[in-house]
mmCIF file of C-alpha atoms in Angstrom:
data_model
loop_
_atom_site.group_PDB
_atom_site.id
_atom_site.type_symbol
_atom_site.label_atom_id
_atom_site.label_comp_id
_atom_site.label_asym_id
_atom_site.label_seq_id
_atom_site.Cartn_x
_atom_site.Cartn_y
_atom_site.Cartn_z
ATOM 1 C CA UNK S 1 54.934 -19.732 -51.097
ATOM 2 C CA UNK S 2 52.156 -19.536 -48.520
ATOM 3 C CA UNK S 3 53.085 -19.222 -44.918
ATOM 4 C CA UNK S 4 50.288 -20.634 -42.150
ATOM 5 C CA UNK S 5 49.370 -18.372 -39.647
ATOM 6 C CA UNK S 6 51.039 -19.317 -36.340
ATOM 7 C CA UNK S 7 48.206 -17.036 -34.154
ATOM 8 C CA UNK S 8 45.198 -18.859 -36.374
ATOM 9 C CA UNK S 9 43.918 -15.550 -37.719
ATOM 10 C CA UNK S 10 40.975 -17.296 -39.015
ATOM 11 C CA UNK S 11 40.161 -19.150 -36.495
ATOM 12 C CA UNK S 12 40.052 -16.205 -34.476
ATOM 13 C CA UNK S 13 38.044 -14.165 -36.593
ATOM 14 C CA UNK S 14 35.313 -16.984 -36.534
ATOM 15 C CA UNK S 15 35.320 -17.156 -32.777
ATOM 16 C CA UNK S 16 35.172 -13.423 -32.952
ATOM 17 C CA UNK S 17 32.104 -13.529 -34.972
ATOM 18 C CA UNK S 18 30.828 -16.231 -32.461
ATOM 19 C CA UNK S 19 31.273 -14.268 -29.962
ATOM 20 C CA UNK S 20 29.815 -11.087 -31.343
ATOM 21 C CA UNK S 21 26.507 -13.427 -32.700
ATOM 22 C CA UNK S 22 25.896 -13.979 -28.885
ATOM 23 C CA UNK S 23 26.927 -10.798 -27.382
ATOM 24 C CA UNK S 24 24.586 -8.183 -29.609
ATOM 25 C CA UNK S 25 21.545 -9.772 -28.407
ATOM 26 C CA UNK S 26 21.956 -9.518 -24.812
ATOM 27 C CA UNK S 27 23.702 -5.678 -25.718
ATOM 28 C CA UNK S 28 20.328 -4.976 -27.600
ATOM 29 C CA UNK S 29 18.312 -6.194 -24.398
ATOM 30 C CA UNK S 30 20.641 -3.829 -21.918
ATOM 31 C CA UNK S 31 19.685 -1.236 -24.530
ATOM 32 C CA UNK S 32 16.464 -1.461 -24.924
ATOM 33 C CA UNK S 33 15.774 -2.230 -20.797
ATOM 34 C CA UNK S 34 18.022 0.138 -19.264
ATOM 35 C CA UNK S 35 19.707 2.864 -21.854
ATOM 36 C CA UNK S 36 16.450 4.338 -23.084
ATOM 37 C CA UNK S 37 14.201 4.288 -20.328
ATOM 38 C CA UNK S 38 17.614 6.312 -18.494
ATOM 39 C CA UNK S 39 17.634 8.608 -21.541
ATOM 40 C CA UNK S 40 13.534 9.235 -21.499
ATOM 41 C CA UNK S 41 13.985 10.575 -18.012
ATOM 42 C CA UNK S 42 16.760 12.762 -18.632
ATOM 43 C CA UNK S 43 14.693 13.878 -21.690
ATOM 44 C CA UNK S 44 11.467 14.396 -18.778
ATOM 45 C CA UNK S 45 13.254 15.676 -16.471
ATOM 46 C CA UNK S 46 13.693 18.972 -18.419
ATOM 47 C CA UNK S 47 9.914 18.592 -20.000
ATOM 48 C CA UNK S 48 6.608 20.938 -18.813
ATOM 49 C CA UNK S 49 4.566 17.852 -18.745
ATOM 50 C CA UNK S 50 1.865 16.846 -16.394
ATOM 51 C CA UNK S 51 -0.528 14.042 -17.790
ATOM 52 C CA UNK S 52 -3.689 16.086 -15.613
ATOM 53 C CA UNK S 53 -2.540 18.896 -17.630
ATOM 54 C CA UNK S 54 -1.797 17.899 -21.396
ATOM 55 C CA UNK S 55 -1.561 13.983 -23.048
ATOM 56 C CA UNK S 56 1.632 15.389 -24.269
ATOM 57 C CA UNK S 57 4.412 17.722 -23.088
ATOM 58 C CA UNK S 58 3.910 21.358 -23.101
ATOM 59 C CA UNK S 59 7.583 22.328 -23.918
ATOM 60 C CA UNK S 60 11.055 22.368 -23.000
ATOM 61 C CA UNK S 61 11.425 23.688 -18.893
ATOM 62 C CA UNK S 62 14.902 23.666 -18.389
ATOM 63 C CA UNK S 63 15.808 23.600 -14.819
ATOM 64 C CA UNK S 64 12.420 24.439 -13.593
ATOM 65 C CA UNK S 65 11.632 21.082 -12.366
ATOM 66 C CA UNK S 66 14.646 21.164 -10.355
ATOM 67 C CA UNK S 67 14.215 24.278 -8.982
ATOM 68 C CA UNK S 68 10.590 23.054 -8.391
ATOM 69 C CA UNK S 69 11.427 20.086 -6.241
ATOM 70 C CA UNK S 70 14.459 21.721 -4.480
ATOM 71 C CA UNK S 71 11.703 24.388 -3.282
ATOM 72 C CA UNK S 72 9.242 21.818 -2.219
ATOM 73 C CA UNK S 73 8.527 21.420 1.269
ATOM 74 C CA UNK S 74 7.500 17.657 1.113
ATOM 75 C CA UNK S 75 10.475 16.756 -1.080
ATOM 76 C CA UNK S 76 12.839 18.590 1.960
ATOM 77 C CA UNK S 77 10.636 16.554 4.701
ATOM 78 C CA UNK S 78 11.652 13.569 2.732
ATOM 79 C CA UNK S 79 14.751 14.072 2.464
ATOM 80 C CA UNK S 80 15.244 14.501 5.760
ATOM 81 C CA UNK S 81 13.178 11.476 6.632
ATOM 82 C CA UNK S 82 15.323 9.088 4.418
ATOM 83 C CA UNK S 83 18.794 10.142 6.020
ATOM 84 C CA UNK S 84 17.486 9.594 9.273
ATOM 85 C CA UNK S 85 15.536 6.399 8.707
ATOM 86 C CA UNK S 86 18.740 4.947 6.678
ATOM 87 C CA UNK S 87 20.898 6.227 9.186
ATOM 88 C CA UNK S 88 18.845 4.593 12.723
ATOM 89 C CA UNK S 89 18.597 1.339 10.059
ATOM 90 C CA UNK S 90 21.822 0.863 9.114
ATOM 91 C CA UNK S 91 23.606 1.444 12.378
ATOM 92 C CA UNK S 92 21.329 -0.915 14.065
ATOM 93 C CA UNK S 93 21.378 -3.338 11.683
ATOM 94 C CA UNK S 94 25.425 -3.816 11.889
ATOM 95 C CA UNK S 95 25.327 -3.826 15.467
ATOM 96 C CA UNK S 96 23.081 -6.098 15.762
ATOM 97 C CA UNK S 97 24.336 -8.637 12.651
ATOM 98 C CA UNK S 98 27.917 -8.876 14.518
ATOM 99 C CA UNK S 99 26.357 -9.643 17.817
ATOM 100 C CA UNK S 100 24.479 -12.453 16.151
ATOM 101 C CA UNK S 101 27.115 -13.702 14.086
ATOM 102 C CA UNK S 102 29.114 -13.817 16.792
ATOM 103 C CA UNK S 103 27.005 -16.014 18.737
ATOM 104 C CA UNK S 104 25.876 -18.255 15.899
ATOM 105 C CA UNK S 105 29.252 -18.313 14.035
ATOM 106 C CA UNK S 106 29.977 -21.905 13.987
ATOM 107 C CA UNK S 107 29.765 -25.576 12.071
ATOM 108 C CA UNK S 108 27.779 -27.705 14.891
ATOM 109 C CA UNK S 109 24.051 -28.340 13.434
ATOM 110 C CA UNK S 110 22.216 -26.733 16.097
ATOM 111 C CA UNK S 111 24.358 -23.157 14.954
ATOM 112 C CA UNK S 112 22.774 -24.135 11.303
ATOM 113 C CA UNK S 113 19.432 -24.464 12.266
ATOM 114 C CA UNK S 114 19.846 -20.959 14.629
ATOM 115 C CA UNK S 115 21.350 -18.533 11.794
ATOM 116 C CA UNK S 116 18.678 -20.997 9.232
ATOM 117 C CA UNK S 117 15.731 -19.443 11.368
ATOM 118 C CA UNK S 118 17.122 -16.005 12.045
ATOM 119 C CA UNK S 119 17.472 -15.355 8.002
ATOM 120 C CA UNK S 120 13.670 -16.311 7.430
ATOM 121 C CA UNK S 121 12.721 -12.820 7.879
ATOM 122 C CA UNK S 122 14.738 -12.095 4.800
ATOM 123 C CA UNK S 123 13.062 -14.168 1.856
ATOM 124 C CA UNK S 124 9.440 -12.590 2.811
ATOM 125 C CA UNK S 125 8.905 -10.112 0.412
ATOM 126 C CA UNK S 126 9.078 -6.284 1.905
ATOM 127 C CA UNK S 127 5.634 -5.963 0.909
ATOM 128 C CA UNK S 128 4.413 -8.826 2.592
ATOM 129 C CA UNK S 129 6.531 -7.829 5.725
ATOM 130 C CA UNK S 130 5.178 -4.215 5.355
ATOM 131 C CA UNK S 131 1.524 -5.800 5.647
ATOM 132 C CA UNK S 132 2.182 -8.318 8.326
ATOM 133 C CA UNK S 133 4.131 -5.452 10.534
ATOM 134 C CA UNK S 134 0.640 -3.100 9.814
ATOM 135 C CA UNK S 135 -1.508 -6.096 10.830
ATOM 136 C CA UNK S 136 0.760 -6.964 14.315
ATOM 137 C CA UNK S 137 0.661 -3.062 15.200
ATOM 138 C CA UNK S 138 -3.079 -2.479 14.648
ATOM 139 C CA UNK S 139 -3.783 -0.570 17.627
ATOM 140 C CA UNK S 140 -7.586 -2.356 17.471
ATOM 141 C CA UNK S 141 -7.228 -5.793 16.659
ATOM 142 C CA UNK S 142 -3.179 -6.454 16.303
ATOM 143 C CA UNK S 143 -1.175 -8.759 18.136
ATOM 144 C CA UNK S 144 0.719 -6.393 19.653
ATOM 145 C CA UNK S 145 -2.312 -4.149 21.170
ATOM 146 C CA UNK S 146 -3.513 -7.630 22.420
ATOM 147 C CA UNK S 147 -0.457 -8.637 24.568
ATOM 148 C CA UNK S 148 -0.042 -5.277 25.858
ATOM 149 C CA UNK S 149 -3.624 -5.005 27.120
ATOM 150 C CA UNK S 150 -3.016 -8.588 28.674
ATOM 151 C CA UNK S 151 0.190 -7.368 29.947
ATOM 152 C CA UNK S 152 -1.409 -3.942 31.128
ATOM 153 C CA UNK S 153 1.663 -2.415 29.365
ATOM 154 C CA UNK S 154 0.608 0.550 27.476
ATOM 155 C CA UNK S 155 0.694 0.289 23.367
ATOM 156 C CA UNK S 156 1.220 3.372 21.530
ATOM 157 C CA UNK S 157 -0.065 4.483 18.737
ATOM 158 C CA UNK S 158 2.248 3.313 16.106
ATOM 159 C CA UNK S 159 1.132 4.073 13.006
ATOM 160 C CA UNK S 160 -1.127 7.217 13.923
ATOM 161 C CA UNK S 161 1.804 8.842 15.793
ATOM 162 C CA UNK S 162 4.451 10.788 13.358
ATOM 163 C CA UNK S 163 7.197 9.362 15.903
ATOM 164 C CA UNK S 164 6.225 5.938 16.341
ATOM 165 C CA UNK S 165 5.158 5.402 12.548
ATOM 166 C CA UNK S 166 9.325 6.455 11.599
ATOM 167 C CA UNK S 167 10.075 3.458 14.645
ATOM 168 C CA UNK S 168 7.768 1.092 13.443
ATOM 169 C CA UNK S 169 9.762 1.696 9.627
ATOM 170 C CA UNK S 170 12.993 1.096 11.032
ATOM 171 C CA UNK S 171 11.875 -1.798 13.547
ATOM 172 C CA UNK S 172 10.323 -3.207 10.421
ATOM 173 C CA UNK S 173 13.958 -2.559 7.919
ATOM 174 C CA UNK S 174 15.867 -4.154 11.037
ATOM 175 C CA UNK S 175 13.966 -6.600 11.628
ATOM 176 C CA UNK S 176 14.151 -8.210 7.741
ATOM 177 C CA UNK S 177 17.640 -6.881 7.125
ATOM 178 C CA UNK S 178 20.078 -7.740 10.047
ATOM 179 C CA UNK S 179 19.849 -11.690 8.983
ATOM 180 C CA UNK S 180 21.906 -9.997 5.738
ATOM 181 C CA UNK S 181 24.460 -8.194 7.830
ATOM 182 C CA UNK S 182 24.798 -11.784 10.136
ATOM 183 C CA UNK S 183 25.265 -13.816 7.196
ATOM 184 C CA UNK S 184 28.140 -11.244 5.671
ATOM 185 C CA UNK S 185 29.798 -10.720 8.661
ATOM 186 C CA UNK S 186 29.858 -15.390 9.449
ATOM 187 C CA UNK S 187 31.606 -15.487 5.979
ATOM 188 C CA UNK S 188 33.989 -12.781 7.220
ATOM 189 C CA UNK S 189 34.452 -14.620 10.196
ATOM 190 C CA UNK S 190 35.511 -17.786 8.603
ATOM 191 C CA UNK S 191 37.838 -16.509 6.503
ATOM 192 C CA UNK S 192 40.042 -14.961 9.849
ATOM 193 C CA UNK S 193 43.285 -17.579 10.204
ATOM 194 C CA UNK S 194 42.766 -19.479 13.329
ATOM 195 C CA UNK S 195 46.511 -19.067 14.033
ATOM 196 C CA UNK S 196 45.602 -15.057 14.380
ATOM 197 C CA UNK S 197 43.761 -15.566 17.278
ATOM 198 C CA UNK S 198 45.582 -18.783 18.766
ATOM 199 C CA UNK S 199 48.584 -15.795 18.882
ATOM 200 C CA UNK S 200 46.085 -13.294 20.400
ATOM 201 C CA UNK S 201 45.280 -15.337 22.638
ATOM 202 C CA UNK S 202 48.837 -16.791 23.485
ATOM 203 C CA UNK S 203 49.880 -13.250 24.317
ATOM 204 C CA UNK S 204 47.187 -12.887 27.053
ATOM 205 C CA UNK S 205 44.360 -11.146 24.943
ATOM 206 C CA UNK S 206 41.259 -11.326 26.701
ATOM 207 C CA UNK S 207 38.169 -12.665 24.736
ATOM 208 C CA UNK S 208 36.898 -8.687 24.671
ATOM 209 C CA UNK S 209 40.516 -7.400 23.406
ATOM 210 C CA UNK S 210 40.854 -10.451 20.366
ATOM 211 C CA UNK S 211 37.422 -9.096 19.485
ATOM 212 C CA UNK S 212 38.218 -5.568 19.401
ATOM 213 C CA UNK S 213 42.030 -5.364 18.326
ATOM 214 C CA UNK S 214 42.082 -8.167 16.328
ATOM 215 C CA UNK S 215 38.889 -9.326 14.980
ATOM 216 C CA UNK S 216 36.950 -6.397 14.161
ATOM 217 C CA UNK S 217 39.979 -5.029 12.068
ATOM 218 C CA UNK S 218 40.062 -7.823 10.004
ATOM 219 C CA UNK S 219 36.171 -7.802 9.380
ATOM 220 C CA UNK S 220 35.848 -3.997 8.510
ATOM 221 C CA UNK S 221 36.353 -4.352 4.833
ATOM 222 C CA UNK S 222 33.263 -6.874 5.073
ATOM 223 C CA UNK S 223 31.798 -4.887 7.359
ATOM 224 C CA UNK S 224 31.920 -1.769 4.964
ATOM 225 C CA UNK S 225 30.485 -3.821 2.030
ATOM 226 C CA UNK S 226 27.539 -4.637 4.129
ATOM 227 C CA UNK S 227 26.889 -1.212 5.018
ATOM 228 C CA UNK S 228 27.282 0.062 1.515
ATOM 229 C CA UNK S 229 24.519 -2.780 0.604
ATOM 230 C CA UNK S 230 22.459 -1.783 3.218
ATOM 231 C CA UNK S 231 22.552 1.867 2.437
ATOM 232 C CA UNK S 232 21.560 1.738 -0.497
ATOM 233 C CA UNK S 233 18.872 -1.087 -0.127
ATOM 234 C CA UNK S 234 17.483 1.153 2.219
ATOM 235 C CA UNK S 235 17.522 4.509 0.907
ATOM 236 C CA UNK S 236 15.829 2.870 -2.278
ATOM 237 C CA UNK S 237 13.097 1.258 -0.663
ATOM 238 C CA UNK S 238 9.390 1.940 -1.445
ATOM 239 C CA UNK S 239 7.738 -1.506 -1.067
ATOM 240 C CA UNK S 240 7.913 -1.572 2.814
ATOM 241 C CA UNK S 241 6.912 1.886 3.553
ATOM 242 C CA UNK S 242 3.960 2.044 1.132
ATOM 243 C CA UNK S 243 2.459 -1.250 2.538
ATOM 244 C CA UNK S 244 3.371 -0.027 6.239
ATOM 245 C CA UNK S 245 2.206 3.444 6.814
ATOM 246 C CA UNK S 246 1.990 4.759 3.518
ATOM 247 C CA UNK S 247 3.908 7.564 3.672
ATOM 248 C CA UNK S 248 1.738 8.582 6.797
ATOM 249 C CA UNK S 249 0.651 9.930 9.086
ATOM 250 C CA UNK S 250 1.383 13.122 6.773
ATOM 251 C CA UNK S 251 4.239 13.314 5.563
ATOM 252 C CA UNK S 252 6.419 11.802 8.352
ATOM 253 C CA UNK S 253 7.339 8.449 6.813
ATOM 254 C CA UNK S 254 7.336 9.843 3.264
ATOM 255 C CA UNK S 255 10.752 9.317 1.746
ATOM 256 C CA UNK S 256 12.983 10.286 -1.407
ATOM 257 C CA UNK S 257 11.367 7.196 -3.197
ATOM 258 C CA UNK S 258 8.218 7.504 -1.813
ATOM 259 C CA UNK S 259 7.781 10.927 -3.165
ATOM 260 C CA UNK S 260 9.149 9.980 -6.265
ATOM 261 C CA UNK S 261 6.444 7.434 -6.803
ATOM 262 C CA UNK S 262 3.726 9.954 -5.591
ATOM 263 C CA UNK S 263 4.642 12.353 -8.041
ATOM 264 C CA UNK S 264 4.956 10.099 -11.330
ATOM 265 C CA UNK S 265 2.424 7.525 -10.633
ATOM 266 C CA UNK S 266 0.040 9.249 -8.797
ATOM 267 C CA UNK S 267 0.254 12.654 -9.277
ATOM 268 C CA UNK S 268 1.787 11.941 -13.039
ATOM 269 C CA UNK S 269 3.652 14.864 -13.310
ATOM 270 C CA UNK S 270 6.367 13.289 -14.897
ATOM 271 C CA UNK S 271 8.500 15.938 -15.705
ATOM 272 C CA UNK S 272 8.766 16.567 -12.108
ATOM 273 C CA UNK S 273 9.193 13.070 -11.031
ATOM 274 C CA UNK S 274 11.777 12.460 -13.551
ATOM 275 C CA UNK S 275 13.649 15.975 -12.410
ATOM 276 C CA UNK S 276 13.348 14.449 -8.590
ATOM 277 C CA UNK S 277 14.750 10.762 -9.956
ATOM 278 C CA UNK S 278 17.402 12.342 -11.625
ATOM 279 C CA UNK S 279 18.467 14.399 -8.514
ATOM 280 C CA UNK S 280 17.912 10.835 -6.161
ATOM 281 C CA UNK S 281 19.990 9.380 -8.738
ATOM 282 C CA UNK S 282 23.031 12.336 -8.120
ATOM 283 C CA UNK S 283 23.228 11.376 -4.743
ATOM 284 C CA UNK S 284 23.089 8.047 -4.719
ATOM 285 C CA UNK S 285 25.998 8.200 -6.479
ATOM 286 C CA UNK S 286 27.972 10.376 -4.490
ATOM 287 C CA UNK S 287 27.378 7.971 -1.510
ATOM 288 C CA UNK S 288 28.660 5.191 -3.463
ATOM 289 C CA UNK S 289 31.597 7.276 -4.186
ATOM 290 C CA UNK S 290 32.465 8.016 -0.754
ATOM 291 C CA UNK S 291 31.726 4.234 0.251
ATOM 292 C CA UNK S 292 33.778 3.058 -2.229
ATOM 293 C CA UNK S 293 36.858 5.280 -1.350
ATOM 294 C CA UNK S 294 35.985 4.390 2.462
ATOM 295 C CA UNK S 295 36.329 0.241 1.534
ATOM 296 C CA UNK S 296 39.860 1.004 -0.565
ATOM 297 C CA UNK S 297 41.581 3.013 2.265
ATOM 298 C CA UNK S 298 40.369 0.181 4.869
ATOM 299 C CA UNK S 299 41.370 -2.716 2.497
ATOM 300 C CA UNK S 300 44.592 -1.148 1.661
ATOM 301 C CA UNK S 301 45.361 -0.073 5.503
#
């Protein structure tokens, strides 16, 4: 005598093959978009291939190209320029995106229309922003120049200058990006219980001490997100500083992805550029480690 299957083992299996008919396409497109092209570059990385050179490459390297770029001045210089333009960026940024939140957080229409304007910045496209910043800091013909002369303020030389070229990148980074940081840390500030700080306030908490013992607790874990967003945005950015400065003046706006792109698509030694990627790609990674760990002690404290 045939028993029915209670579970609908047949049924299942046909939703299982439903399932799978949908799923191995978009697997095949991951695949095909991301697995190989990160497998080519591992296989590059340890490749003696420079398209000047030969159309094909030369022979197995090793760790060569490592070695290579570690020893590289430029690729130290950028380094060091990354850190310290992420760093400026990023600090800046947060301060600035819970000053504003804080004075736009709110439901009344004229506190729409305020955070609406202050996020425009954010939907131009970096390389449109890196343009307009290059055209408003021409030291000829730019905007800037022009007020200061009417002003009789002096204008430096900001994208001629080593110094003011790295504070023209990270007025241009802040300027786009702390609308992101404002609109992270309004969310965070909606979700905080009113009856939080009708206590705070009940046991005589000043507007300054509900902000910084109560408040600013609350928001770290969303603070932390933003800053792991912004981190990373920023250390992989390319768009802005190519269409700024360019890298210049020498080598003092040149960054990690900057050189990257110098060495594969310009210079196309790709065997280098891929051994460079790969090495971007370690430490990325460890700062998303740390950042990670940093957001699961604060969430769980």
């Amino acid at each position: 005598m045939a028993h029915a299957d209670p579970l609908g083992g047949g049924s299942r299996r046909r939703e299982g093959l439903w399932l799978a008919g949908f799923s191995v396409p978009a697997l095949l497109l991951v695949v095909g978009v991301q697995l190989f092209p990160f497998l080519y570059s591992a296989f590059l990385a340890v490749q003696d291939w420079s398209l000047l050179r030969s159309p094909q490459p030369k022979g197995f390297a090793g760790v060569d190209n490592f070695l290579w770029v570690l020893a590289d001045p430029v690729f130290q210089v950028s380094v060091r320029n990354s850190v310290m333009i992420t760093g400026v960026s990023v600090v800046a940024e947060v301060v600035l995106g819970i000053l504003l939140a804080y004075l736009t957080s709110g439901s009344t229409w004229r506190l729409r229309a305020i955070r609406t304007v202050l996020i425009l910045p954010m939907v131009i496209a970096p390389v449109a922003a890196g343009t307009l910043w290059r055209m408003l800091l021409n030291t000829q013909s730019g905007l800037v120049a022009v007020l200061s002369g009417t002003t009789g303020l002096p204008s430096p030389e900001w994208l001629s200058d080593p110094a003011w070229a790295r504070i023209a990148v990270i007025m241009l980074d802040v300027w786009q990006w702390t609308p992101f940081v404002m609109l992270v840390v309004v969310a965070g500030l909606a979700g905080i219980p009113g009856e939080v700080l009708v206590a705070a306030a009940i046991d005589g908490a000043t507007r300054w001490q509900s902000f910084w013992r109560v408040e600013l607790p609350l928001l770290m874990p969303v603070i932390l997100v933003a800053v792991m967003f912004r981190t990373l945005d920023s250390l992989l950015s390319l768009d802005s500083v190519y269409s700024l400065t360019a890298g210049g003046p020498g080598y003092s706006t040149h960054t990690i992805t900057y050189y990257i792109y110098n060495l594969g698509l310009r210079n196309f030694d790709f065997g280098v550029a891929a051994a460079a990627s790969w090495m971007f790609m370690a430490f990325t990674t460890v700062v998303i480690v740390v950042m990670f760990r940093l957001h699961r002690r604060v969430d769980v404290a």
